[in-house]
Short mmCIF file of N, CA and C in Angstrom, two decimals:
data_model
loop_
_atom_site.label_atom_id
_atom_site.label_comp_id
_atom_site.label_asym_id
_atom_site.label_seq_id
_atom_site.Cartn_x
_atom_site.Cartn_y
_atom_site.Cartn_z
N UNK A 17 0.96 -0.70 -0.40
CA UNK A 17 0.06 0.20 0.14
C UNK A 17 1.01 0.87 0.36
N UNK A 18 0.37 2.43 -0.95
CA UNK A 18 1.34 3.55 -0.94
C UNK A 18 1.01 4.78 0.11
N UNK A 19 1.71 4.79 0.89
CA UNK A 19 1.39 5.92 1.63
C UNK A 19 0.93 6.97 1.40
N UNK A 20 -0.46 7.63 1.67
CA UNK A 20 -0.66 9.27 0.92
C UNK A 20 0.07 10.32 2.46
N UNK A 21 0.81 11.11 1.71
CA UNK A 21 1.92 12.23 2.55
C UNK A 21 0.68 13.26 3.35
N UNK A 22 -1.04 13.26 3.20
CA UNK A 22 -1.40 13.85 3.62
C UNK A 22 -2.24 12.96 5.04
N UNK A 23 -2.29 11.92 4.90
CA UNK A 23 -2.44 11.12 6.20
C UNK A 23 -1.52 11.18 7.41
N UNK A 24 -2.23 11.53 8.65
CA UNK A 24 -1.85 11.82 9.99
C UNK A 24 -1.51 10.66 10.55
N UNK A 25 -2.31 10.25 10.79
CA UNK A 25 -2.54 8.96 11.25
C UNK A 25 -3.95 8.20 10.90
N UNK A 26 -4.28 7.28 11.83
CA UNK A 26 -5.83 6.29 11.94
C UNK A 26 -6.69 6.31 12.94
N UNK A 27 -8.10 6.25 12.91
CA UNK A 27 -8.82 6.53 13.94
C UNK A 27 -9.45 4.84 13.85
N UNK A 28 -9.30 4.12 14.89
CA UNK A 28 -9.88 2.81 14.60
C UNK A 28 -11.62 3.03 15.02
N UNK A 29 -12.26 2.35 14.15
CA UNK A 29 -13.83 2.65 14.52
C UNK A 29 -13.80 1.21 15.02
N UNK A 30 -13.44 -0.06 14.58
CA UNK A 30 -13.72 -0.85 15.61
C UNK A 30 -12.53 -1.68 15.12
N UNK A 31 -12.04 -2.41 16.37
CA UNK A 31 -10.75 -3.52 16.69
C UNK A 31 -10.98 -4.60 16.39
N UNK A 32 -10.07 -5.54 17.11
CA UNK A 32 -10.07 -6.86 16.95
C UNK A 32 -11.20 -7.57 17.43
N UNK A 33 -12.32 -8.60 17.44
CA UNK A 33 -12.85 -9.20 18.59
C UNK A 33 -12.17 -10.11 19.97
N UNK A 34 -13.09 -10.17 21.00
CA UNK A 34 -12.17 -10.82 21.52
C UNK A 34 -12.62 -12.11 21.72
N UNK A 35 -12.03 -13.19 22.47
CA UNK A 35 -12.50 -14.60 22.39
C UNK A 35 -13.95 -14.73 22.33
N UNK A 36 -14.88 -13.82 22.94
CA UNK A 36 -16.42 -13.48 22.78
C UNK A 36 -16.91 -13.33 21.60
N UNK A 37 -16.28 -12.69 20.78
CA UNK A 37 -16.63 -12.27 19.49
C UNK A 37 -17.11 -10.52 19.83
N UNK A 38 -16.54 -9.87 20.65
CA UNK A 38 -17.20 -8.79 21.14
C UNK A 38 -16.25 -8.05 19.88
N UNK A 39 -16.45 -7.01 19.76
CA UNK A 39 -15.43 -6.18 19.36
C UNK A 39 -15.06 -4.81 20.40
N UNK A 40 -13.98 -4.12 20.04
CA UNK A 40 -13.57 -2.96 20.90
C UNK A 40 -13.08 -1.92 20.38
N UNK A 41 -13.39 -0.53 20.25
CA UNK A 41 -12.82 0.40 19.57
C UNK A 41 -11.98 1.40 21.01
N UNK A 42 -12.20 0.88 22.18
CA UNK A 42 -11.72 1.58 23.23
C UNK A 42 -10.50 0.81 24.17
N UNK A 43 -9.38 1.27 24.84
CA UNK A 43 -8.97 0.09 26.10
C UNK A 43 -9.32 -0.14 26.73
N UNK A 44 -9.82 -0.96 27.38
CA UNK A 44 -10.12 -1.86 28.46
C UNK A 44 -9.39 -1.00 29.71
N UNK A 45 -9.67 0.03 30.22
CA UNK A 45 -8.96 0.24 31.38
C UNK A 45 -8.84 -0.26 32.34
N UNK A 46 -9.84 -1.45 33.23
CA UNK A 46 -9.78 -2.54 33.82
C UNK A 46 -8.75 -3.67 33.65
N UNK A 47 -8.32 -3.46 32.24
CA UNK A 47 -7.36 -5.04 31.97
C UNK A 47 -5.90 -4.33 32.31
N UNK A 48 -5.43 -4.93 33.08
CA UNK A 48 -4.25 -5.05 34.01
C UNK A 48 -2.99 -5.86 32.83
N UNK A 49 -3.49 -6.04 32.16
CA UNK A 49 -2.04 -6.84 31.06
C UNK A 49 -2.52 -6.46 29.59
N UNK A 50 -1.15 -5.80 29.13
CA UNK A 50 -1.69 -5.90 27.94
C UNK A 50 -1.47 -7.03 27.07
N UNK A 51 -2.35 -6.63 25.75
CA UNK A 51 -2.96 -8.10 24.99
C UNK A 51 -1.48 -8.27 24.06
N UNK A 52 -1.25 -9.64 23.92
CA UNK A 52 -0.43 -10.11 23.30
C UNK A 52 -0.99 -9.74 22.13
N UNK A 53 -0.54 -8.73 20.80
CA UNK A 53 -0.89 -8.75 19.72
C UNK A 53 -0.32 -9.37 18.28
N UNK A 54 0.89 -9.86 18.48
CA UNK A 54 1.24 -10.79 17.85
C UNK A 54 0.91 -12.17 17.64
N UNK A 55 -0.36 -12.71 17.86
CA UNK A 55 -1.00 -14.15 17.84
C UNK A 55 -2.50 -13.22 17.06
N UNK A 56 -2.47 -12.81 16.20
CA UNK A 56 -3.84 -12.05 15.76
C UNK A 56 -4.05 -13.22 14.30
N UNK A 57 -4.92 -13.69 14.11
CA UNK A 57 -4.57 -14.64 13.19
C UNK A 57 -5.25 -13.99 11.97
N UNK A 58 -4.81 -13.95 10.67
CA UNK A 58 -5.46 -13.61 9.45
C UNK A 58 -6.31 -13.32 9.01
N UNK A 59 -7.32 -14.15 10.03
CA UNK A 59 -9.04 -14.29 9.68
C UNK A 59 -9.48 -12.86 10.95
N UNK A 60 -8.66 -12.71 11.84
CA UNK A 60 -9.08 -11.59 12.66
C UNK A 60 -8.43 -9.83 11.88
N UNK A 61 -7.88 -9.89 11.33
CA UNK A 61 -7.04 -8.91 10.95
C UNK A 61 -7.82 -7.93 10.05
N UNK A 62 -8.90 -8.93 9.16
CA UNK A 62 -9.83 -7.77 8.10
C UNK A 62 -10.97 -7.37 8.79
N UNK A 63 -11.52 -8.13 10.17
CA UNK A 63 -12.18 -7.22 10.83
C UNK A 63 -12.05 -5.73 11.25
N UNK A 64 -10.80 -4.98 11.37
CA UNK A 64 -10.50 -4.04 11.84
C UNK A 64 -11.22 -3.22 11.14
N UNK A 65 -11.38 -1.93 11.42
CA UNK A 65 -12.10 -0.81 10.74
C UNK A 65 -11.20 0.23 11.47
N UNK A 66 -10.81 1.18 10.26
CA UNK A 66 -10.63 2.57 10.72
C UNK A 66 -10.60 3.55 9.86
N UNK A 67 -10.39 4.99 10.17
CA UNK A 67 -10.64 5.91 9.16
C UNK A 67 -9.06 6.84 9.23
N UNK A 68 -8.76 6.72 7.91
CA UNK A 68 -7.50 7.58 7.73
C UNK A 68 -7.45 9.16 8.42
N UNK A 69 -6.78 9.98 9.38
CA UNK A 69 -7.37 10.75 9.48
C UNK A 69 -5.72 12.10 9.02
N UNK A 70 -6.59 13.02 7.78
CA UNK A 70 -5.72 13.98 7.25
C UNK A 70 -5.76 15.40 8.46
N UNK A 71 -4.95 16.11 8.54
CA UNK A 71 -5.13 17.66 9.04
C UNK A 71 -6.39 17.96 8.82
N UNK A 72 -6.84 18.39 7.59
CA UNK A 72 -8.53 18.62 7.75
C UNK A 72 -9.13 18.08 8.66
N UNK A 73 -9.17 16.65 8.26
CA UNK A 73 -10.34 15.92 9.17
C UNK A 73 -9.85 16.02 10.43
N UNK A 74 -8.85 16.02 11.38
CA UNK A 74 -8.15 16.08 13.05
C UNK A 74 -8.88 17.88 12.95
N UNK A 75 -9.10 18.68 11.95
CA UNK A 75 -9.38 20.03 12.57
C UNK A 75 -11.14 19.95 12.71
N UNK A 76 -11.30 19.37 11.63
CA UNK A 76 -13.13 19.63 11.78
C UNK A 76 -13.57 18.39 12.87
N UNK A 77 -12.72 17.60 13.03
CA UNK A 77 -13.54 16.61 14.36
C UNK A 77 -12.78 17.45 15.63
N UNK A 78 -12.18 18.54 15.67
CA UNK A 78 -11.99 19.30 16.92
C UNK A 78 -13.14 20.19 16.88
N UNK A 79 -13.52 20.93 15.58
CA UNK A 79 -14.24 21.99 15.57
C UNK A 79 -15.84 21.37 16.08
N UNK A 80 -15.87 20.03 15.21
CA UNK A 80 -17.59 19.71 15.63
C UNK A 80 -17.32 19.25 16.91
N UNK A 81 -16.53 18.99 17.63
CA UNK A 81 -16.71 18.96 19.19
C UNK A 81 -17.16 19.84 19.66
N UNK A 82 -15.83 21.34 19.45
CA UNK A 82 -16.64 22.53 20.17
C UNK A 82 -18.06 22.75 19.59
N UNK A 83 -18.16 22.34 18.67
CA UNK A 83 -19.97 22.66 18.09
C UNK A 83 -21.23 22.02 18.74
N UNK A 84 -20.52 20.79 18.72
CA UNK A 84 -21.51 19.95 19.83
C UNK A 84 -21.11 20.19 21.22
N UNK A 85 -20.22 20.42 21.94
CA UNK A 85 -20.28 20.48 23.27
C UNK A 85 -20.44 21.82 23.67
N UNK A 86 -20.30 22.51 22.53
CA UNK A 86 -20.30 24.21 23.10
C UNK A 86 -19.31 24.63 24.44
N UNK A 87 -19.93 25.20 25.62
CA UNK A 87 -18.96 25.70 26.37
C UNK A 87 -18.45 24.41 27.19
N UNK A 88 -19.05 23.52 27.30
CA UNK A 88 -18.26 22.51 27.99
C UNK A 88 -17.33 21.96 27.47
N UNK A 89 -16.82 21.63 25.72
CA UNK A 89 -15.72 21.71 24.81
C UNK A 89 -14.21 20.94 25.78
N UNK A 90 -14.05 22.02 26.23
CA UNK A 90 -12.47 22.01 26.85
C UNK A 90 -12.86 21.68 28.36
N UNK A 91 -13.80 21.34 28.91
CA UNK A 91 -13.90 21.46 30.19
C UNK A 91 -13.23 19.72 30.75
N UNK A 92 -12.60 19.25 31.52
CA UNK A 92 -12.28 17.80 32.47
C UNK A 92 -13.26 17.36 32.93
N UNK A 93 -14.67 17.85 33.35
CA UNK A 93 -15.60 17.09 33.49
C UNK A 93 -16.91 17.98 32.98
N UNK A 94 -17.57 17.14 32.57
CA UNK A 94 -18.46 17.38 31.44
C UNK A 94 -19.58 17.20 32.31
N UNK A 95 -20.91 18.13 32.74
CA UNK A 95 -22.44 17.48 32.64
C UNK A 95 -23.24 17.61 31.56
N UNK A 96 -23.77 16.73 31.50
CA UNK A 96 -24.82 16.02 30.58
C UNK A 96 -26.48 15.86 30.97
N UNK A 97 -27.60 16.46 30.60
CA UNK A 97 -28.86 16.41 31.09
C UNK A 97 -29.66 16.53 29.73
N UNK A 98 -31.31 16.40 29.74
CA UNK A 98 -31.73 16.85 28.91
C UNK A 98 -31.82 17.87 28.34
N UNK A 99 -31.09 19.24 28.52
CA UNK A 99 -31.07 20.12 27.94
C UNK A 99 -29.79 19.97 26.65
N UNK A 100 -28.70 19.40 27.08
CA UNK A 100 -28.25 18.83 26.24
C UNK A 100 -28.46 18.08 25.03
N UNK A 101 -29.83 17.31 24.92
CA UNK A 101 -30.59 16.71 24.04
C UNK A 101 -31.22 17.63 22.93
N UNK A 102 -31.57 18.80 23.75
CA UNK A 102 -32.04 20.08 23.23
C UNK A 102 -30.93 21.06 21.67
N UNK A 103 -29.78 21.16 22.96
CA UNK A 103 -29.28 22.07 21.86
C UNK A 103 -28.47 20.81 20.79
N UNK A 104 -28.33 19.14 21.50
CA UNK A 104 -28.00 18.67 20.03
C UNK A 104 -29.49 18.84 19.25
N UNK A 105 -30.04 18.56 18.84
CA UNK A 105 -31.39 18.50 18.08
C UNK A 105 -30.95 20.08 17.08
N UNK A 106 -31.19 21.44 18.07
CA UNK A 106 -31.23 22.72 17.37
C UNK A 106 -29.74 22.75 16.76
N UNK A 107 -29.02 21.94 17.12
CA UNK A 107 -27.33 22.19 16.78
C UNK A 107 -27.43 21.52 15.39
N UNK A 108 -28.26 20.81 15.05
CA UNK A 108 -28.24 19.58 13.58
C UNK A 108 -29.03 21.41 12.55
N UNK A 109 -30.18 21.74 13.23
CA UNK A 109 -30.53 22.63 12.50
C UNK A 109 -29.57 23.71 12.00
N UNK A 110 -28.71 24.12 13.04
CA UNK A 110 -27.90 24.85 12.28
C UNK A 110 -26.42 24.89 11.68
N UNK A 111 -26.12 23.02 11.62
CA UNK A 111 -25.34 22.63 11.01
C UNK A 111 -25.60 22.42 9.81
N UNK A 112 -27.07 21.67 9.51
CA UNK A 112 -27.59 21.48 8.29
C UNK A 112 -27.42 22.90 7.32
N UNK A 113 -28.08 24.21 7.67
CA UNK A 113 -28.35 25.03 7.31
C UNK A 113 -27.43 26.47 6.97
N UNK A 114 -26.40 26.07 8.07
CA UNK A 114 -25.06 27.16 7.86
C UNK A 114 -23.62 26.38 7.60
N UNK A 115 -23.19 25.75 8.59
CA UNK A 115 -21.92 24.98 7.97
C UNK A 115 -22.33 23.70 6.84
N UNK A 116 -22.85 22.97 7.05
CA UNK A 116 -23.12 22.12 5.69
C UNK A 116 -22.85 22.89 4.35
N UNK A 117 -24.14 23.81 4.32
CA UNK A 117 -24.33 24.65 3.42
C UNK A 117 -22.86 25.33 2.67
N UNK A 118 -22.27 25.46 3.65
CA UNK A 118 -20.68 26.64 3.37
C UNK A 118 -19.59 25.64 2.45
N UNK A 119 -20.25 24.08 2.79
CA UNK A 119 -18.85 22.98 2.28
C UNK A 119 -19.36 23.36 0.68
N UNK A 120 -18.07 23.23 -0.15
CA UNK A 120 -18.55 23.61 -1.72
C UNK A 120 -17.96 21.98 -2.43
N UNK A 121 -17.20 21.07 -1.73
CA UNK A 121 -16.82 20.11 -2.72
C UNK A 121 -17.23 18.83 -1.58
N UNK A 122 -17.25 17.70 -2.37
CA UNK A 122 -17.64 16.48 -1.69
C UNK A 122 -16.33 16.14 -0.28
N UNK A 123 -15.18 16.31 -0.85
CA UNK A 123 -14.36 15.99 0.12
C UNK A 123 -14.61 16.89 1.05
N UNK A 124 -14.99 18.33 1.57
CA UNK A 124 -14.91 19.06 2.32
C UNK A 124 -16.30 18.51 3.24
N UNK A 125 -17.23 18.28 2.32
CA UNK A 125 -18.60 17.94 2.87
C UNK A 125 -18.20 16.19 3.77
N UNK A 126 -17.71 15.88 3.23
CA UNK A 126 -17.32 13.96 3.92
C UNK A 126 -16.09 14.12 5.24
N UNK A 127 -15.59 15.74 5.03
CA UNK A 127 -14.55 15.73 6.95
C UNK A 127 -15.75 15.92 7.74
N UNK A 128 -16.49 17.43 6.98
CA UNK A 128 -17.84 17.73 8.23
C UNK A 128 -18.57 16.94 8.67
N UNK A 129 -19.02 16.00 7.40
CA UNK A 129 -20.11 15.28 8.08
C UNK A 129 -19.39 14.20 9.04
N UNK A 130 -18.16 13.74 8.76
CA UNK A 130 -18.02 12.51 9.67
C UNK A 130 -17.29 13.04 10.74
N UNK A 131 -16.95 14.13 11.30
CA UNK A 131 -16.74 14.72 12.48
C UNK A 131 -17.79 14.97 12.88
N UNK A 132 -18.93 15.87 12.51
CA UNK A 132 -19.78 15.86 12.96
C UNK A 132 -21.01 13.94 13.73
N UNK A 133 -20.41 13.14 12.74
CA UNK A 133 -21.15 12.18 13.06
C UNK A 133 -20.55 11.42 14.42
N UNK A 134 -18.75 11.44 14.22
CA UNK A 134 -18.25 10.88 14.98
C UNK A 134 -18.62 11.72 16.34
N UNK A 135 -18.53 12.64 16.65
CA UNK A 135 -19.03 13.63 17.99
C UNK A 135 -20.26 13.21 18.37
N UNK A 136 -20.98 13.49 17.24
CA UNK A 136 -22.68 12.69 18.14
C UNK A 136 -22.92 11.28 18.80
N UNK A 137 -22.22 10.47 17.58
CA UNK A 137 -21.96 8.92 18.58
C UNK A 137 -20.80 9.02 19.72
N UNK A 138 -19.70 9.80 19.81
CA UNK A 138 -19.02 9.75 20.74
C UNK A 138 -19.71 10.21 21.99
N UNK A 139 -20.71 11.56 21.93
CA UNK A 139 -20.90 11.71 23.05
C UNK A 139 -22.39 11.94 23.07
N UNK A 140 -23.41 10.85 23.31
CA UNK A 140 -24.02 10.27 22.97
C UNK A 140 -25.70 10.16 24.09
N UNK A 141 -25.30 11.39 25.07
CA UNK A 141 -26.47 11.55 25.85
C UNK A 141 -27.31 11.63 25.18
N UNK A 142 -27.67 12.63 24.40
CA UNK A 142 -28.87 12.96 23.88
C UNK A 142 -29.94 12.05 23.26
N UNK A 143 -29.01 10.63 22.72
CA UNK A 143 -29.97 9.43 22.49
C UNK A 143 -30.61 8.87 23.69
N UNK A 144 -30.06 9.10 24.67
CA UNK A 144 -30.43 8.52 25.59
C UNK A 144 -31.23 9.13 26.74
N UNK A 145 -31.20 10.80 27.19
CA UNK A 145 -31.48 11.30 27.98
C UNK A 145 -32.75 12.48 27.09
N UNK A 146 -33.45 12.16 26.67
CA UNK A 146 -34.44 13.00 25.72
C UNK A 146 -36.09 13.08 26.21
N UNK A 147 -37.01 13.53 25.83
CA UNK A 147 -38.41 13.88 26.18
C UNK A 147 -38.48 13.41 24.68
N UNK A 148 -39.71 12.14 24.73
CA UNK A 148 -40.14 11.96 23.86
C UNK A 148 -40.94 12.74 22.46
N UNK A 149 -40.85 12.57 21.49
CA UNK A 149 -41.87 13.48 20.77
C UNK A 149 -40.87 15.18 20.46
N UNK A 150 -39.65 14.78 20.53
CA UNK A 150 -38.49 15.71 20.86
C UNK A 150 -38.36 16.32 19.16
N UNK A 151 -38.57 15.89 18.19
CA UNK A 151 -37.99 16.10 16.91
C UNK A 151 -36.70 15.02 16.62
N UNK A 152 -36.35 14.09 17.49
CA UNK A 152 -35.34 13.12 17.18
C UNK A 152 -35.13 12.56 15.83
N UNK A 153 -36.42 11.89 15.24
CA UNK A 153 -36.70 11.60 14.12
C UNK A 153 -36.41 12.10 13.31
N UNK A 154 -36.86 13.49 13.04
CA UNK A 154 -36.28 14.31 11.76
C UNK A 154 -34.88 14.65 11.80
N UNK A 155 -34.18 14.47 12.74
CA UNK A 155 -32.88 15.07 13.02
C UNK A 155 -32.14 13.85 12.15
N UNK A 156 -32.47 12.43 12.58
CA UNK A 156 -31.84 11.56 12.26
C UNK A 156 -32.14 10.85 11.14
N UNK A 157 -33.39 10.84 10.42
CA UNK A 157 -33.68 10.85 8.82
C UNK A 157 -32.56 11.76 8.45
N UNK A 158 -32.80 13.38 8.71
CA UNK A 158 -32.25 14.26 8.23
C UNK A 158 -30.47 14.09 7.88
N UNK A 159 -29.80 13.20 8.81
CA UNK A 159 -28.66 13.04 9.24
C UNK A 159 -28.17 11.82 7.78
N UNK A 160 -28.88 10.80 8.33
CA UNK A 160 -29.32 10.05 7.17
C UNK A 160 -29.15 9.78 5.80
N UNK A 161 -30.35 11.16 5.15
CA UNK A 161 -30.57 11.70 4.16
C UNK A 161 -29.13 12.07 3.56
N UNK A 162 -28.62 12.99 4.39
CA UNK A 162 -26.92 13.55 4.06
C UNK A 162 -26.09 12.41 4.03
N UNK A 163 -25.67 11.20 4.63
CA UNK A 163 -24.62 10.04 4.25
C UNK A 163 -25.23 9.68 2.96
N UNK A 164 -26.58 9.30 2.86
CA UNK A 164 -26.58 8.86 1.59
C UNK A 164 -26.36 9.34 0.29
N UNK A 165 -26.48 10.75 0.57
CA UNK A 165 -26.56 11.47 -1.16
C UNK A 165 -25.10 11.62 -0.99
N UNK A 166 -24.49 11.81 0.12
CA UNK A 166 -22.72 12.29 0.25
C UNK A 166 -21.87 11.24 -0.28
N UNK A 167 -22.21 9.84 -0.13
CA UNK A 167 -21.83 8.14 -0.44
C UNK A 167 -21.65 8.05 -1.40
N UNK A 168 -22.84 8.74 -2.36
CA UNK A 168 -22.95 8.27 -3.91
C UNK A 168 -21.95 8.35 -4.47
N UNK A 169 -21.07 9.31 -4.18
CA UNK A 169 -19.65 9.96 -4.44
C UNK A 169 -18.92 8.88 -4.64
N UNK A 170 -18.05 9.20 -5.94
CA UNK A 170 -16.60 8.31 -5.48
C UNK A 170 -16.00 8.80 -4.73
N UNK A 171 -14.75 7.76 -3.91
CA UNK A 171 -13.96 8.29 -3.45
C UNK A 171 -13.29 9.04 -3.11
N UNK A 172 -12.75 9.04 -4.29
CA UNK A 172 -11.52 9.96 -5.40
C UNK A 172 -12.25 11.30 -4.80
N UNK A 173 -13.34 11.82 -4.93
CA UNK A 173 -14.04 13.01 -5.31
C UNK A 173 -14.53 13.27 -3.79
N UNK A 174 -14.61 12.17 -2.90
CA UNK A 174 -14.42 11.72 -1.28
C UNK A 174 -12.89 12.54 -0.23
N UNK A 175 -11.91 12.04 -1.40
CA UNK A 175 -11.00 12.12 -0.56
C UNK A 175 -10.63 11.15 0.17
N UNK A 176 -10.96 9.85 -0.04
CA UNK A 176 -10.95 9.03 1.17
C UNK A 176 -10.36 7.69 0.31
N UNK A 177 -9.29 6.76 1.01
CA UNK A 177 -9.35 5.28 0.75
C UNK A 177 -10.07 4.33 0.38
N UNK A 178 -10.61 3.33 -0.55
CA UNK A 178 -11.45 3.16 -1.08
C UNK A 178 -11.35 1.54 -0.04
N UNK A 179 -9.85 1.48 0.18
CA UNK A 179 -10.06 -0.27 0.57
C UNK A 179 -10.23 0.36 2.44
N UNK A 180 -9.56 1.27 2.79
CA UNK A 180 -9.92 1.59 4.49
C UNK A 180 -10.75 2.24 4.97
N UNK A 181 -10.69 3.84 4.39
CA UNK A 181 -11.62 4.79 4.95
C UNK A 181 -13.29 4.58 5.08
N UNK A 182 -13.02 4.28 3.93
CA UNK A 182 -14.77 3.82 3.09
C UNK A 182 -15.59 2.77 4.05
N UNK A 183 -14.61 1.47 4.06
CA UNK A 183 -15.74 0.48 5.07
C UNK A 183 -15.03 0.88 6.76
N UNK A 184 -14.44 2.12 6.77
CA UNK A 184 -14.56 2.31 8.18
C UNK A 184 -15.58 3.67 8.16
N UNK A 185 -16.09 4.26 7.66
CA UNK A 185 -17.14 5.06 7.84
C UNK A 185 -18.79 4.06 7.70
N UNK A 186 -18.67 2.98 6.84
CA UNK A 186 -19.95 1.94 6.88
C UNK A 186 -20.06 1.46 8.14
N UNK A 187 -19.22 1.29 8.85
CA UNK A 187 -18.93 0.68 10.23
C UNK A 187 -19.13 1.43 10.98
N UNK A 188 -18.70 3.24 10.75
CA UNK A 188 -19.41 3.42 11.87
C UNK A 188 -20.46 4.29 12.36
N UNK A 189 -21.36 3.65 10.48
CA UNK A 189 -22.69 4.43 10.71
C UNK A 189 -23.32 3.17 10.70
N UNK A 190 -23.05 1.92 10.55
CA UNK A 190 -23.67 0.60 11.49
C UNK A 190 -24.01 0.48 12.89
N UNK A 191 -22.79 1.21 13.07
CA UNK A 191 -22.35 1.10 14.80
C UNK A 191 -23.64 1.70 15.57
N UNK A 192 -23.62 3.81 14.75
CA UNK A 192 -24.47 4.84 15.05
C UNK A 192 -25.85 4.26 15.06
N UNK A 193 -26.21 3.32 13.68
CA UNK A 193 -27.44 2.97 13.67
C UNK A 193 -28.08 2.39 14.67
N UNK A 194 -26.85 1.09 15.18
CA UNK A 194 -27.58 0.12 16.39
C UNK A 194 -26.93 0.57 17.80
N UNK A 195 -27.17 1.97 17.97
CA UNK A 195 -27.29 2.72 19.22
C UNK A 195 -28.38 3.59 19.46
N UNK A 196 -28.66 3.99 17.91
CA UNK A 196 -30.06 4.69 17.73
C UNK A 196 -31.19 3.97 17.57
N UNK A 197 -31.27 2.68 17.25
CA UNK A 197 -31.98 1.53 17.24
C UNK A 197 -32.62 1.37 18.37
N UNK A 198 -32.50 1.51 19.41
CA UNK A 198 -32.69 1.29 20.64
C UNK A 198 -33.76 2.41 20.83
N UNK A 199 -33.75 3.58 20.46
CA UNK A 199 -34.94 4.28 20.17
C UNK A 199 -36.10 4.04 19.53
N UNK A 200 -36.06 3.24 18.77
CA UNK A 200 -37.15 2.31 17.56
C UNK A 200 -37.28 3.90 16.80
N UNK A 201 -36.19 4.13 15.95
CA UNK A 201 -36.89 5.30 15.15
C UNK A 201 -36.49 4.28 13.91
N UNK A 202 -37.22 4.81 12.56
CA UNK A 202 -37.68 4.20 11.63
C UNK A 202 -36.38 5.06 10.75
N UNK A 203 -35.72 4.66 10.45
CA UNK A 203 -34.61 5.57 9.19
C UNK A 203 -33.70 3.97 9.19
N UNK A 204 -32.62 4.64 7.91
CA UNK A 204 -31.49 4.03 7.44
C UNK A 204 -29.87 4.54 7.22
N UNK A 205 -29.10 4.41 7.42
CA UNK A 205 -28.22 4.81 7.49
C UNK A 205 -27.50 4.18 5.35
N UNK A 206 -27.60 2.92 5.35
CA UNK A 206 -27.62 2.76 3.71
C UNK A 206 -28.75 2.74 3.32
#
């Protein structure tokens, strides 16, 4: 594989499955011993999913974290309640009408929507702490529609690696949809 000089690193979306078949994208803080990674099998390796991170993508990840978290973005301790859910819903309308519309190219839109979606998934309190009927259906359907339209572009236009980043994004969206399925919403990212 030829290295793209624009990539500054990678973000793991789905790790290697453990003995029980569960996947992890985070370090287990309770695990005292480091796992011996030299014994991964050829069958396990294809299950890895990650997204290459460019400097522009990194900048968008930070921008969208600040956008979603607002005044809590750089706090070491954050507090979430139902009002955060309303802020996320209102923020989506602002994102769609102000930020998204400014993006000119599919690559800019990809970086922005990836960063926005990643942060929505990462700070997911809004999914669980809300009052029913508050417009979550419309927001999630709108977000899914944006992804469907965007992913119709080829990988070159999106500025992504077909072999790694596209499968990583598809996995991120599947995981996000699984998180949202608990709310019994009628939508699909695919």
